[in-house]
Coordinates of C-alpha atoms in Angstrom, one line a residue:
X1 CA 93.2 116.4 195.5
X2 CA 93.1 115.0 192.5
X3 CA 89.3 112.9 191.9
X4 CA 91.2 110.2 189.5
X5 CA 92.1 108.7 193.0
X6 CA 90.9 107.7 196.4
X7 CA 92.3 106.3 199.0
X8 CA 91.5 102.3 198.8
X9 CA 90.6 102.6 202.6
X10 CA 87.2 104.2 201.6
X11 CA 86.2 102.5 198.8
X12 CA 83.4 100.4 200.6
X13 CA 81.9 104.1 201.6
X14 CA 81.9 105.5 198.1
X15 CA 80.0 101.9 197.3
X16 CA 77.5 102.4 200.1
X17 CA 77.2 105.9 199.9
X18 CA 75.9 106.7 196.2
X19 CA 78.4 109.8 196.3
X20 CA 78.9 112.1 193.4
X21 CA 81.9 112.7 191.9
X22 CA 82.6 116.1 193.6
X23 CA 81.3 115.0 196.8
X24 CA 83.5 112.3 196.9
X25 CA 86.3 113.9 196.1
X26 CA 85.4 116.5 199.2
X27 CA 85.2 113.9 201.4
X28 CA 88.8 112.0 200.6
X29 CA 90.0 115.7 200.9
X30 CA 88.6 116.3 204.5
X31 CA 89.3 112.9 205.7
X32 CA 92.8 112.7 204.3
X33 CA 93.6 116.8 205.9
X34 CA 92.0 115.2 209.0
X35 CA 93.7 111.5 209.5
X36 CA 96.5 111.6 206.9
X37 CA 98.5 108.6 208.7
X38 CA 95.1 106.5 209.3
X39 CA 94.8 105.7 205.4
X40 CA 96.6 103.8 203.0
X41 CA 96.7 105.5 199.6
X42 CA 96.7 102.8 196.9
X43 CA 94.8 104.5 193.8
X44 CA 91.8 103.3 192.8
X45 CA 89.4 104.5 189.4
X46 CA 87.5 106.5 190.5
X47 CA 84.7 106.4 187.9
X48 CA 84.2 102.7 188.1
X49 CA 82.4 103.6 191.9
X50 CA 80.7 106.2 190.6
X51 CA 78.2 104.1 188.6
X52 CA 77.6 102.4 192.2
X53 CA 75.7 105.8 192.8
X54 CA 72.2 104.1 193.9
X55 CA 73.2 101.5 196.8
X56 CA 72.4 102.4 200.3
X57 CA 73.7 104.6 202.9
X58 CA 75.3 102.7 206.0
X59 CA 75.6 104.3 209.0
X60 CA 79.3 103.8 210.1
X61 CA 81.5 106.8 212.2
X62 CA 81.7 109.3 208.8
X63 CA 77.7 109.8 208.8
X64 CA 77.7 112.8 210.0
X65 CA 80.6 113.9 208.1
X66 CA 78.9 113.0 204.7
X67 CA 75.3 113.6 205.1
X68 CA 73.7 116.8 206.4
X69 CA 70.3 115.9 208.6
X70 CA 68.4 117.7 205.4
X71 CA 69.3 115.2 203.0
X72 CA 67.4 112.2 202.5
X73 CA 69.1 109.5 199.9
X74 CA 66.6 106.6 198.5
X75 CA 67.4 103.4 200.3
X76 CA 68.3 100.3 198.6
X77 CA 69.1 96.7 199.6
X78 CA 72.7 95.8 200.6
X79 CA 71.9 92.1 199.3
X80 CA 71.1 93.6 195.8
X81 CA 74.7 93.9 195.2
X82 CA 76.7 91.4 193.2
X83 CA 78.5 88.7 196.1
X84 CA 81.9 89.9 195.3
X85 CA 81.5 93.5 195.8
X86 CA 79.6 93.2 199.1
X87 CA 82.5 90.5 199.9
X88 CA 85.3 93.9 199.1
X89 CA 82.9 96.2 201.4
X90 CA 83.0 93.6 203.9
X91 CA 86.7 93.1 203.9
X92 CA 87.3 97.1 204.3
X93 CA 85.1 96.7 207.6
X94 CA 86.9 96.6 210.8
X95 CA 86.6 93.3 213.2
X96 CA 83.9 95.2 215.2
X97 CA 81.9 96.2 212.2
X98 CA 82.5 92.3 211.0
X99 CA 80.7 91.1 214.3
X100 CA 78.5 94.0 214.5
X101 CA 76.8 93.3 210.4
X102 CA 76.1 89.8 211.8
X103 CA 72.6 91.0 213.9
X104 CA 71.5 92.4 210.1
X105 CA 70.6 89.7 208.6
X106 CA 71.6 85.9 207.4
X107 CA 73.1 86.9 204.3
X108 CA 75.4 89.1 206.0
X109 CA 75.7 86.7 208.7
X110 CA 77.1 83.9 206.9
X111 CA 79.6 86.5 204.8
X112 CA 81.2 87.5 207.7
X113 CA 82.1 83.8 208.8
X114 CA 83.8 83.5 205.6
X115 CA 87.8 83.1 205.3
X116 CA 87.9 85.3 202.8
X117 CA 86.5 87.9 205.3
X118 CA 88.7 86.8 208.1
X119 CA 92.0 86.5 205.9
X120 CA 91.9 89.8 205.3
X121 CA 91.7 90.6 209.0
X122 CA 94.5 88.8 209.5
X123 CA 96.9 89.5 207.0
X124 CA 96.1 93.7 208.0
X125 CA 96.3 92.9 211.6
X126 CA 99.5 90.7 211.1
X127 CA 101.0 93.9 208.7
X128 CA 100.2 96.4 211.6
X129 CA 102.0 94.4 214.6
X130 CA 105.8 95.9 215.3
X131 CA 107.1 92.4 215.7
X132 CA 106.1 89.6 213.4
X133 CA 103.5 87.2 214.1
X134 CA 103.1 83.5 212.9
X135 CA 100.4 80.9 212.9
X136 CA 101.1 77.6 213.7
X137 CA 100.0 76.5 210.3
X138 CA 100.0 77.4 207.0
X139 CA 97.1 80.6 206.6
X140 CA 94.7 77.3 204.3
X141 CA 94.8 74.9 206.8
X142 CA 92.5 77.4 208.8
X143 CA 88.6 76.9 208.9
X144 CA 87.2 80.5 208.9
X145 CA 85.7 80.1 213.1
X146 CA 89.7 79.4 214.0
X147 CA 90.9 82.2 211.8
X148 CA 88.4 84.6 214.0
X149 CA 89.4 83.0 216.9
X150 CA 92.8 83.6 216.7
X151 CA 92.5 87.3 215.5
X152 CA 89.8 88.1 218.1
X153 CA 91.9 86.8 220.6
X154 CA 94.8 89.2 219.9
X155 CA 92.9 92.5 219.9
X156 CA 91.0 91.3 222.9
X157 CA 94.9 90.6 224.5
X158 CA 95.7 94.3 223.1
X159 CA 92.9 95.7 224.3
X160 CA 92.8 94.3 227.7
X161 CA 95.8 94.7 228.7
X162 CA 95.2 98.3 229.0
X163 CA 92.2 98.1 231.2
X164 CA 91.9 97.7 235.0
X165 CA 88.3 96.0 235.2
X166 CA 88.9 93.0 236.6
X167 CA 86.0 90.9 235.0
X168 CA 89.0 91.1 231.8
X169 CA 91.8 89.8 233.9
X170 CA 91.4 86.1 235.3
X171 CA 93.5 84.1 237.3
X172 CA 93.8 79.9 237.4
X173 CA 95.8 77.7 238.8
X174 CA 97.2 74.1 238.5
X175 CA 99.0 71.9 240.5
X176 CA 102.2 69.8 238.8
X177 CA 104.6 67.8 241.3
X178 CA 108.3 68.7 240.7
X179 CA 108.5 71.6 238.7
X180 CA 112.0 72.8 238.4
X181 CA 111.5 75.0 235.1
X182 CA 108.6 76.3 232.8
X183 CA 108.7 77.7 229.6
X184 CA 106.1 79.4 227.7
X185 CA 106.4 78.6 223.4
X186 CA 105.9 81.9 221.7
X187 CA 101.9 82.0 220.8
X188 CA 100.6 81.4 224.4
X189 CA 99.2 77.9 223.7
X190 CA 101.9 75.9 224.5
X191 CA 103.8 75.7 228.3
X192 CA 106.5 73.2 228.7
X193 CA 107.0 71.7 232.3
X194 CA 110.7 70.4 233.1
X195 CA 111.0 68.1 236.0
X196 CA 113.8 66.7 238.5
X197 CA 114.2 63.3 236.5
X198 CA 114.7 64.9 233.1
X199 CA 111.3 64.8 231.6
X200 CA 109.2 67.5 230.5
X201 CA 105.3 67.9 229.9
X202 CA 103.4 69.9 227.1
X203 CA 100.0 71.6 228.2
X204 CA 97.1 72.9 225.7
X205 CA 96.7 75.9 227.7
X206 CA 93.7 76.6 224.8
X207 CA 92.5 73.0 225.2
X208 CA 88.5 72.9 227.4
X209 CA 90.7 71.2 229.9
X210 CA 94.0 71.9 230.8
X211 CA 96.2 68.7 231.2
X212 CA 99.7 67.3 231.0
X213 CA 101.1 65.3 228.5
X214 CA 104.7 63.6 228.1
X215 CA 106.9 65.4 225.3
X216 CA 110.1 64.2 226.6
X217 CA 110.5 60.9 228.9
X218 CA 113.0 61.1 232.2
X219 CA 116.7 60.4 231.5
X220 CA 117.6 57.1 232.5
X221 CA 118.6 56.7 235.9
X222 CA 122.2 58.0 235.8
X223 CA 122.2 60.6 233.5
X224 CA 118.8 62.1 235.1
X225 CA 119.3 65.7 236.1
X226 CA 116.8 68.6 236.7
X227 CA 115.4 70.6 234.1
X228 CA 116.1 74.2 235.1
X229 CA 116.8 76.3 231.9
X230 CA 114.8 75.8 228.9
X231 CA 115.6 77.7 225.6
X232 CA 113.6 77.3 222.3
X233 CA 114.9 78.6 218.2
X234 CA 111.7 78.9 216.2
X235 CA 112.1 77.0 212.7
X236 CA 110.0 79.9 210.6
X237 CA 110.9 78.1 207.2
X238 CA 108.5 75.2 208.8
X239 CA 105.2 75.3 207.4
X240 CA 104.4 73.9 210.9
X241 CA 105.2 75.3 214.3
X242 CA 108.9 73.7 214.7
X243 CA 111.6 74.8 217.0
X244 CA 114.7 73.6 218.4
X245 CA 115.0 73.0 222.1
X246 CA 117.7 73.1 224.3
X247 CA 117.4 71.7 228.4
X248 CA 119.8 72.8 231.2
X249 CA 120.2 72.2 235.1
X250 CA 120.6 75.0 237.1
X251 CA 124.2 74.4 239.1
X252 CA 127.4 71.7 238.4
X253 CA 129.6 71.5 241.6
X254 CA 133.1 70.1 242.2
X255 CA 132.0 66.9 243.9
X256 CA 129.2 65.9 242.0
X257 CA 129.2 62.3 241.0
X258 CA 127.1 63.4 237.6
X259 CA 128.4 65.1 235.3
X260 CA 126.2 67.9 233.8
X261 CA 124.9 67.6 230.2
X262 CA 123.4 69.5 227.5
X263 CA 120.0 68.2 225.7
X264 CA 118.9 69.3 222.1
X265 CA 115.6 68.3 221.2
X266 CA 113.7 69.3 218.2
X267 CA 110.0 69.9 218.7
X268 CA 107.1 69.5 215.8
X269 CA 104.0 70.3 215.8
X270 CA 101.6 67.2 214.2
X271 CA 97.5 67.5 213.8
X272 CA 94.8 70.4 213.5
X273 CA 93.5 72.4 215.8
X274 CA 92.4 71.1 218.7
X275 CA 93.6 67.8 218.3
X276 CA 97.2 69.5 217.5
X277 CA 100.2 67.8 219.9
X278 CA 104.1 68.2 220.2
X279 CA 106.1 65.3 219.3
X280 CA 110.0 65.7 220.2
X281 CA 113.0 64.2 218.4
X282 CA 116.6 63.9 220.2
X283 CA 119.3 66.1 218.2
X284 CA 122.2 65.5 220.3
X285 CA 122.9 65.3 224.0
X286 CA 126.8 65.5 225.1
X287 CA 128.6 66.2 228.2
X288 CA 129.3 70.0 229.6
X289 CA 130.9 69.4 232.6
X290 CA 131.3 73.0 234.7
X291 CA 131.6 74.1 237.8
X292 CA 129.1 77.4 239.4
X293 CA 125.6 78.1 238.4
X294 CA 124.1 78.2 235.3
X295 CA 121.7 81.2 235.8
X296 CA 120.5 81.7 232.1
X297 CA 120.9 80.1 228.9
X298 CA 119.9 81.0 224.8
X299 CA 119.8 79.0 221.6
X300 CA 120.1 80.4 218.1
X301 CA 120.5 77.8 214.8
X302 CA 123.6 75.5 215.6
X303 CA 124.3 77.4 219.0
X304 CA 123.7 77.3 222.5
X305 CA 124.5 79.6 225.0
X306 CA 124.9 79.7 228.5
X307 CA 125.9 82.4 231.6
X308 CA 127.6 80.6 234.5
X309 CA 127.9 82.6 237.5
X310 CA 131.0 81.4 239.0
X311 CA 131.1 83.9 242.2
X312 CA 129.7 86.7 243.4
X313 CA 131.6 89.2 240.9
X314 CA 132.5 87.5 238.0
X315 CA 130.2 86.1 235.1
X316 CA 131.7 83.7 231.9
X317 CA 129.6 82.5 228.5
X318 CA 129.9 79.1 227.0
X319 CA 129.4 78.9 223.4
X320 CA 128.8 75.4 221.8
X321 CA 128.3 74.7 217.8
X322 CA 125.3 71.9 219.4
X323 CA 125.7 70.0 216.3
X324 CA 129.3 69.2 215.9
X325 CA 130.0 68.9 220.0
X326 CA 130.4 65.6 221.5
X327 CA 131.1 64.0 225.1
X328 CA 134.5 64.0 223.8
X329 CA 135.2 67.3 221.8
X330 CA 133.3 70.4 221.9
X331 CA 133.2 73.2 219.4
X332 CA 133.3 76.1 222.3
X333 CA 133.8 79.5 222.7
X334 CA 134.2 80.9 226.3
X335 CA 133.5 84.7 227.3
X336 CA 135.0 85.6 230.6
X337 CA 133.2 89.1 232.4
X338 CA 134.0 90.6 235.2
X339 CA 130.4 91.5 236.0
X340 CA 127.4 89.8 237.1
X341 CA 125.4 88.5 234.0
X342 CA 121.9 88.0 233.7
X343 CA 120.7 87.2 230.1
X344 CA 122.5 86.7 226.2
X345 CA 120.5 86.8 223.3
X346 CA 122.0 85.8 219.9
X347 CA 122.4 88.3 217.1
X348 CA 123.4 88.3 213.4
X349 CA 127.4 88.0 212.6
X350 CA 128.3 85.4 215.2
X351 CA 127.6 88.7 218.1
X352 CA 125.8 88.3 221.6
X353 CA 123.9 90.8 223.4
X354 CA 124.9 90.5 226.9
X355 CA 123.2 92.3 230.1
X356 CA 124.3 92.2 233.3
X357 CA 123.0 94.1 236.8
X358 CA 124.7 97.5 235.7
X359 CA 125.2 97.8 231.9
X360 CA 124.6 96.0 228.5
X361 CA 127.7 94.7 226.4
X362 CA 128.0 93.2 222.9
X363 CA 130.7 90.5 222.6
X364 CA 131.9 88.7 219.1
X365 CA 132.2 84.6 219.4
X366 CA 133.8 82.4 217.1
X367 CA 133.5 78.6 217.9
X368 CA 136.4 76.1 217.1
X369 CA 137.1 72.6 218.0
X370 CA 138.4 71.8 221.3
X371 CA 139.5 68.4 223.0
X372 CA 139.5 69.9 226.8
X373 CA 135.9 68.9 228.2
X374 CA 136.5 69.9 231.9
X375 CA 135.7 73.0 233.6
X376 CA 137.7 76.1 232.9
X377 CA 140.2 77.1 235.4
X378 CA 139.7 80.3 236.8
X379 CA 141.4 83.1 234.7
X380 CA 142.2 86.6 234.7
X381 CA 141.6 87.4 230.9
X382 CA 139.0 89.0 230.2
X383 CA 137.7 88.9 226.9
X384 CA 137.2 92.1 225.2
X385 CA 133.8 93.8 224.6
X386 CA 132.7 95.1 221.3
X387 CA 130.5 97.9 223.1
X388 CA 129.6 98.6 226.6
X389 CA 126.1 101.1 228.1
X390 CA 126.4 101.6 231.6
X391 CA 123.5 102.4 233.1
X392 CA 124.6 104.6 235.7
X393 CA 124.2 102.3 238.8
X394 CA 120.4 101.7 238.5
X395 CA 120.2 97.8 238.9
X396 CA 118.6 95.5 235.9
X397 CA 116.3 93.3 237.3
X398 CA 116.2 89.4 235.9
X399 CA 113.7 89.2 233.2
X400 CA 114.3 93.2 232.0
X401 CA 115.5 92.1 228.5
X402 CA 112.5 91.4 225.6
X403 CA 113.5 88.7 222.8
X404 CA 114.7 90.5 219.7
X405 CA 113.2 90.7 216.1
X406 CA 115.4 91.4 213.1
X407 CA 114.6 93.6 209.9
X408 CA 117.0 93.8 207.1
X409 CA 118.8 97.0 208.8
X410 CA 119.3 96.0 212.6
X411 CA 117.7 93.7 215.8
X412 CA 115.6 95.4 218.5
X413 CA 114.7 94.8 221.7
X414 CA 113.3 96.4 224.3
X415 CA 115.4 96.4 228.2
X416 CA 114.0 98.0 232.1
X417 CA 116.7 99.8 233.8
X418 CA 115.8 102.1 236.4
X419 CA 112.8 103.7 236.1
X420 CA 112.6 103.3 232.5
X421 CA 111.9 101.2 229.6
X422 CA 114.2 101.6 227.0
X423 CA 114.0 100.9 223.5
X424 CA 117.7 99.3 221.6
X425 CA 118.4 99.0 218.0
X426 CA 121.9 96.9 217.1
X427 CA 122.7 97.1 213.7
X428 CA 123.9 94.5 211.6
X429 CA 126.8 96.7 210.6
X430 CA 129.1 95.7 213.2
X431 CA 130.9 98.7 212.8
X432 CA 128.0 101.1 213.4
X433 CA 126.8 101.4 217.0
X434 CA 124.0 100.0 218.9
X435 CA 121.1 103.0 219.4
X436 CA 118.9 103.3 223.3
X437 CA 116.1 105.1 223.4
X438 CA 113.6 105.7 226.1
X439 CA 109.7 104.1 225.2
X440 CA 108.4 104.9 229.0
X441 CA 109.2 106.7 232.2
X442 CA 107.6 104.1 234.9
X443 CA 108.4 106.6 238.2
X444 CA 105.3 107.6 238.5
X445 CA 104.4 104.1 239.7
X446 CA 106.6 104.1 243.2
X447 CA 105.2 100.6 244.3
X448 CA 108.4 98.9 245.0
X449 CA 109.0 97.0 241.6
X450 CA 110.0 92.9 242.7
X451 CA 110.5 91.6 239.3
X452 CA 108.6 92.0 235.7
X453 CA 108.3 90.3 231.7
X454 CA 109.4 92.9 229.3
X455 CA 107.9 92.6 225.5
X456 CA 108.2 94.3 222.3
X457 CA 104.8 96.4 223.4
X458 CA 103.9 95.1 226.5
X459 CA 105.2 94.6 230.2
X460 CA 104.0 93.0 233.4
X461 CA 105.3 94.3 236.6
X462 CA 105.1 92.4 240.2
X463 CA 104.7 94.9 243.1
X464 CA 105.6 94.5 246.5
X465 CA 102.4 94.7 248.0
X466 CA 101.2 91.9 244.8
X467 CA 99.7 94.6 243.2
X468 CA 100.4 93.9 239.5
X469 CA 101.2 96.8 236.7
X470 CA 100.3 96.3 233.1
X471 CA 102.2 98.3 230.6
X472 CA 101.8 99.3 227.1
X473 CA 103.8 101.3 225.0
X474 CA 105.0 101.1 221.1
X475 CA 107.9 102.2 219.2
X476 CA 108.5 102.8 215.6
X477 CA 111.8 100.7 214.8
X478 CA 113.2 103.9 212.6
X479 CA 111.9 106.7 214.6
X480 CA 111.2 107.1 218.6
X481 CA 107.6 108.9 219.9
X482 CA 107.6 110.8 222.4
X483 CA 108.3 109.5 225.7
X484 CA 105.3 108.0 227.1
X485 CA 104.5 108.4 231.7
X486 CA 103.7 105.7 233.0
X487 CA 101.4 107.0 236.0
X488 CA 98.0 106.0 233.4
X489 CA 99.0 102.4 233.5
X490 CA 95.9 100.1 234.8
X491 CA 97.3 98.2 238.7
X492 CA 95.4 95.5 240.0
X493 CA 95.7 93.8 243.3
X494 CA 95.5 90.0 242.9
X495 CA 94.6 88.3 246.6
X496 CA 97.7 85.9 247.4
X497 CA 99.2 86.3 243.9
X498 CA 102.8 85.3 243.5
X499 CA 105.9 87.1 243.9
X500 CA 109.8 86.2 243.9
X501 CA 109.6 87.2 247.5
X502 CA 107.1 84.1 248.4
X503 CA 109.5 81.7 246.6
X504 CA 108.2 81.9 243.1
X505 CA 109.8 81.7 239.7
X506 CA 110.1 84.9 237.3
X507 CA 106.5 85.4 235.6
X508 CA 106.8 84.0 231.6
X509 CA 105.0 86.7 229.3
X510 CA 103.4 86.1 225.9
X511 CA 101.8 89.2 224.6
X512 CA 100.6 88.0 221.9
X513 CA 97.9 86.7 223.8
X514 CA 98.3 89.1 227.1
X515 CA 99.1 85.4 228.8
X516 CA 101.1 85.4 231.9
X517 CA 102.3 81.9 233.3
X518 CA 104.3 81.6 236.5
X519 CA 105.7 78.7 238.8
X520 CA 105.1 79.0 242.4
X521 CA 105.2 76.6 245.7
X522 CA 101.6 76.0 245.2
X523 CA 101.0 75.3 241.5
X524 CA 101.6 76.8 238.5
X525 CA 99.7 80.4 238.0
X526 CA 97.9 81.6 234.4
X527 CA 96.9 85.3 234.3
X528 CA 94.7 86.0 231.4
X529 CA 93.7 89.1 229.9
X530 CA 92.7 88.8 226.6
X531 CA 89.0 88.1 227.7
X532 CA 87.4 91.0 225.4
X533 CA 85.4 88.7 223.8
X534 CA 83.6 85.1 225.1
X535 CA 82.5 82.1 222.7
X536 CA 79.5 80.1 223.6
X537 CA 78.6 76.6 222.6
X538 CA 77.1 77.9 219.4
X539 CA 80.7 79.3 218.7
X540 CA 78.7 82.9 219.0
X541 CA 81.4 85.6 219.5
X542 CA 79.7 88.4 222.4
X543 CA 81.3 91.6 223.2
X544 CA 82.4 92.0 227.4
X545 CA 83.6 96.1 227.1
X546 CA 85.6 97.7 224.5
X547 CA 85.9 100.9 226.6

């Protein structure tokens, strides 16, 4: 190796460590042929650290790799050092380091409670994550405690989830009247309530206490129908959190005296911090009169999707433009399926994703005006599928599909079918075909699965005896690891927890913050698992386990 260069990952120990020229190019060498992926390898001068050759030795996990017990190095003080380059050592620290330095002393204390410390975290941490990540503000508006706070929060959330001590998992619950449909906003902070008249309710699940407020009153008296299906399209050109919102009933019948409509809110988030709220504006609301159940529904942009189940064997998709449909005349396309459908997600190129109980399916849409504003009659077209997986009669249970996140090549998700968890590519090439590839065997497991939350990384399984299985796994977009058992998994029993077979809804997940929020008969249920780390009134970060 070259000793021009080093990698830029070891800088801060060629700073502490006094090394020599030849001695630190040994050590680049060795830890390089050792950990080649666990480096970056941005060049750095190397003979601009050498004249750092009389700063003190830190003890951090190369000690024994660099210094021999017979050597003895003169010791010098940290704080001797100019601010900005003990401000670069600190930043190449790790967050455990960062928390660690703080017993030291004050000086290094109040460094690492800088945001130039804790923007560094972040913008690594965020550059690591296989799906993007987004604060609810812009990256300035943060004060360098919240910035902690919200990286600590997601490595404690990564970290616990792979853990079965309990003292890391814990369990509330809240009682709201009426719920008829929840929805968990992407970030975990944030759980919309719907209700029977129309109205739904925004709770601070990071707020000291955890209380409803209004976002969106009840509809007046006739026009009120339940809020079933909620459906949310994140704004990310907002500099705030933003995102359009779409609100659904569950079922339309024939001699219902109210007709069913479609509501399109747009949600914004106004303040700082913890004195941050929702505020809604209406967008449109129109009449979408059907007839059969609307089991699922998605919103993308200008559309809004929904799967109405009209019998036992047969499935069809309404597609609206939401912006240019009225009471009067939709912009529409319908999908007709002869299969059972239970989930759509949007994709690039006017294309849906579509699973069912049995297989996924891509279908092209294109909307166009339409005067006819009453249910479809029953028809025997089908409409032709793009692509089609079987998956060889194991069942896909509801909630099996992930969200998807784009690159500039293709949209991944992740899907459970079977007994394992798959991992899909569709590229934006229509023409080029979708690519499934298995993440994690979960037969080792053979607990009688009820119903799960599938993530890009992460998945929560519901047992039949309400034992609860916490998956991890990871997948490199452009090329697969090896196939990953699931027998290793952490399961914990929860006393009385919640399951579809006791008459509860299908458990929201938010891995970004290990957050698991589900409706039952009794109240509404928060699992919480990113508890790796506690904050006391003096906004003192402790360490619970971090084995």
């Amino acid at each position: 190796m070259s000793t021009d260069t080093i990698p830029q990952s070891l800088r801060f120990i060629a700073i502490l460590r006094g090394l020599s020229v030849t001695s630190l190019s040994w050590l680049v060498q060795s830890v390089t042929q050792h950990w080649p992926s666990y480096y970056d390898v941005k060049p750095i001068n190397i003979k601009s650290i050498s004249n750092l050759v009389n700063t003190s030795p830190v003890y951090n996990k190369f000690h024994g790799l660099i210094y021999p017990r017979s050597v003895d190095f003169a010791r010098h003080k940290l704080t001797t050092l100019p601010l900005d380059i003990v401000l670069d050592i600190v930043k190449e620290l790790d967050w455990y380091s960062i928390l660690t330095i703080r017993k030291t002393c004050k000086y290094l204390e109040e460094i690492s409670r800088t945001c130039t410390v804790w923007c560094s975290q972040y913008r690594l941490y965020v550059a690591q994550r296989p799906f993007p990540l987004h604060l609810e503000e812009p990256l300035e508006s943060y004060t360098a405690a919240e910035l902690e706070r919200w990286m600590l929060l997601r490595i404690s959330a990564d970290l616990g989830w792979e853990s079965d001590d309990t003292k890391l998992t814990r369990t509330s619950q809240f009682k709201q009247k009426e719920v008829t449909g929840i929805f968990l906003v992407p970030g975990g902070r944030w759980l919309l309530v719907g209700s029977e008249n129309g109205s739904v309710m925004a709770y601070d699940m990071d707020a000291p206490t955890v209380a409803p407020k209004l976002l969106i009153p009840p509809e007046t008296l006739q026009d009120q129908q339940p809020v079933y299906n909620m459906s949310i399209s994140q704004d990310l050109s907002s500099s705030k959190l933003t995102f359009t919102l779409s609100l659904s009933p569950c079922a339309q019948y024939a001699n219902s005296l109210l007709l069913l409509r479609i509501h399109i809110w747009r949600i914004i988030l106004h303040g700082h911090g913890a004195q941050a709220h929702l505020r809604a504006n209406r967008l449109n609301n129109f009449q979408a009169h059907d007839v059969g159940v609307i089991t699922r529904t998605a919103i993308h942009d200008n559309h809004f999707g929904r799967i109405i189940r009209n019998n036992a064997r047969s499935s069809s998709i309404d597609v609206f433009d939401w912006a240019k449909s009225t009471s009067e005349t939709h912009h529409k396309a319908t999908i007709f399926c002869d299969e059972t459908l239970s989930a759509i997600r949007f994709l690039p190129g006017h294309r849906l994703l579509v699973c069912s109980v049995t297989s996924l399916m891509l279908y092209s849409f294109i909307t166009a005006k339409c005067s006819e504003v009453t249910a479809p009659t029953a028809t025997s077209s089908l409409t032709k599928r793009l692509w089609r997986l079987p998956f060889d009669g194991d069942r896909v249970l509801h909630g099996a599909l992930s969200e998807g996140h784009s690159d500039e090549l293709a949209t991944y998700f992740v899907i459970y079918a079977g007994n394992t968890i798959h991992g899909l590519a569709i590229p934006h090439i229509v023409d080029q075909p979708p690519h499934l590839r298995e993440l994690v065997d979960i037969s080792g497991l053979e607990l009688g699965c009820i119903t799960l939350s599938v993530g890009f990384e992460k998945a929560f399984i519901q047992h039949r005896d309400r034992s609860i299985s916490r998956l991890k796994f990871s997948w490199d977009k452009r090329g697969i690891q090896e196939v990953k058992p699931a027998s290793s998994c952490p399961t914990i029993t929860v006393k009385g927890y919640p399951t579809t077979l006791n008459g509860a809804r299908l458990p929201l997940l938010d891995e970004e913050t290990g957050r698991v929020v589900q409706s039952s008969r009794e109240g509404i249920v928060i699992v919480d698992t990113a508890l790796l780390y506690t904050t006391d009134g003096k906004n003192e970060t402790s360490i619970q386990s971090i084995s």
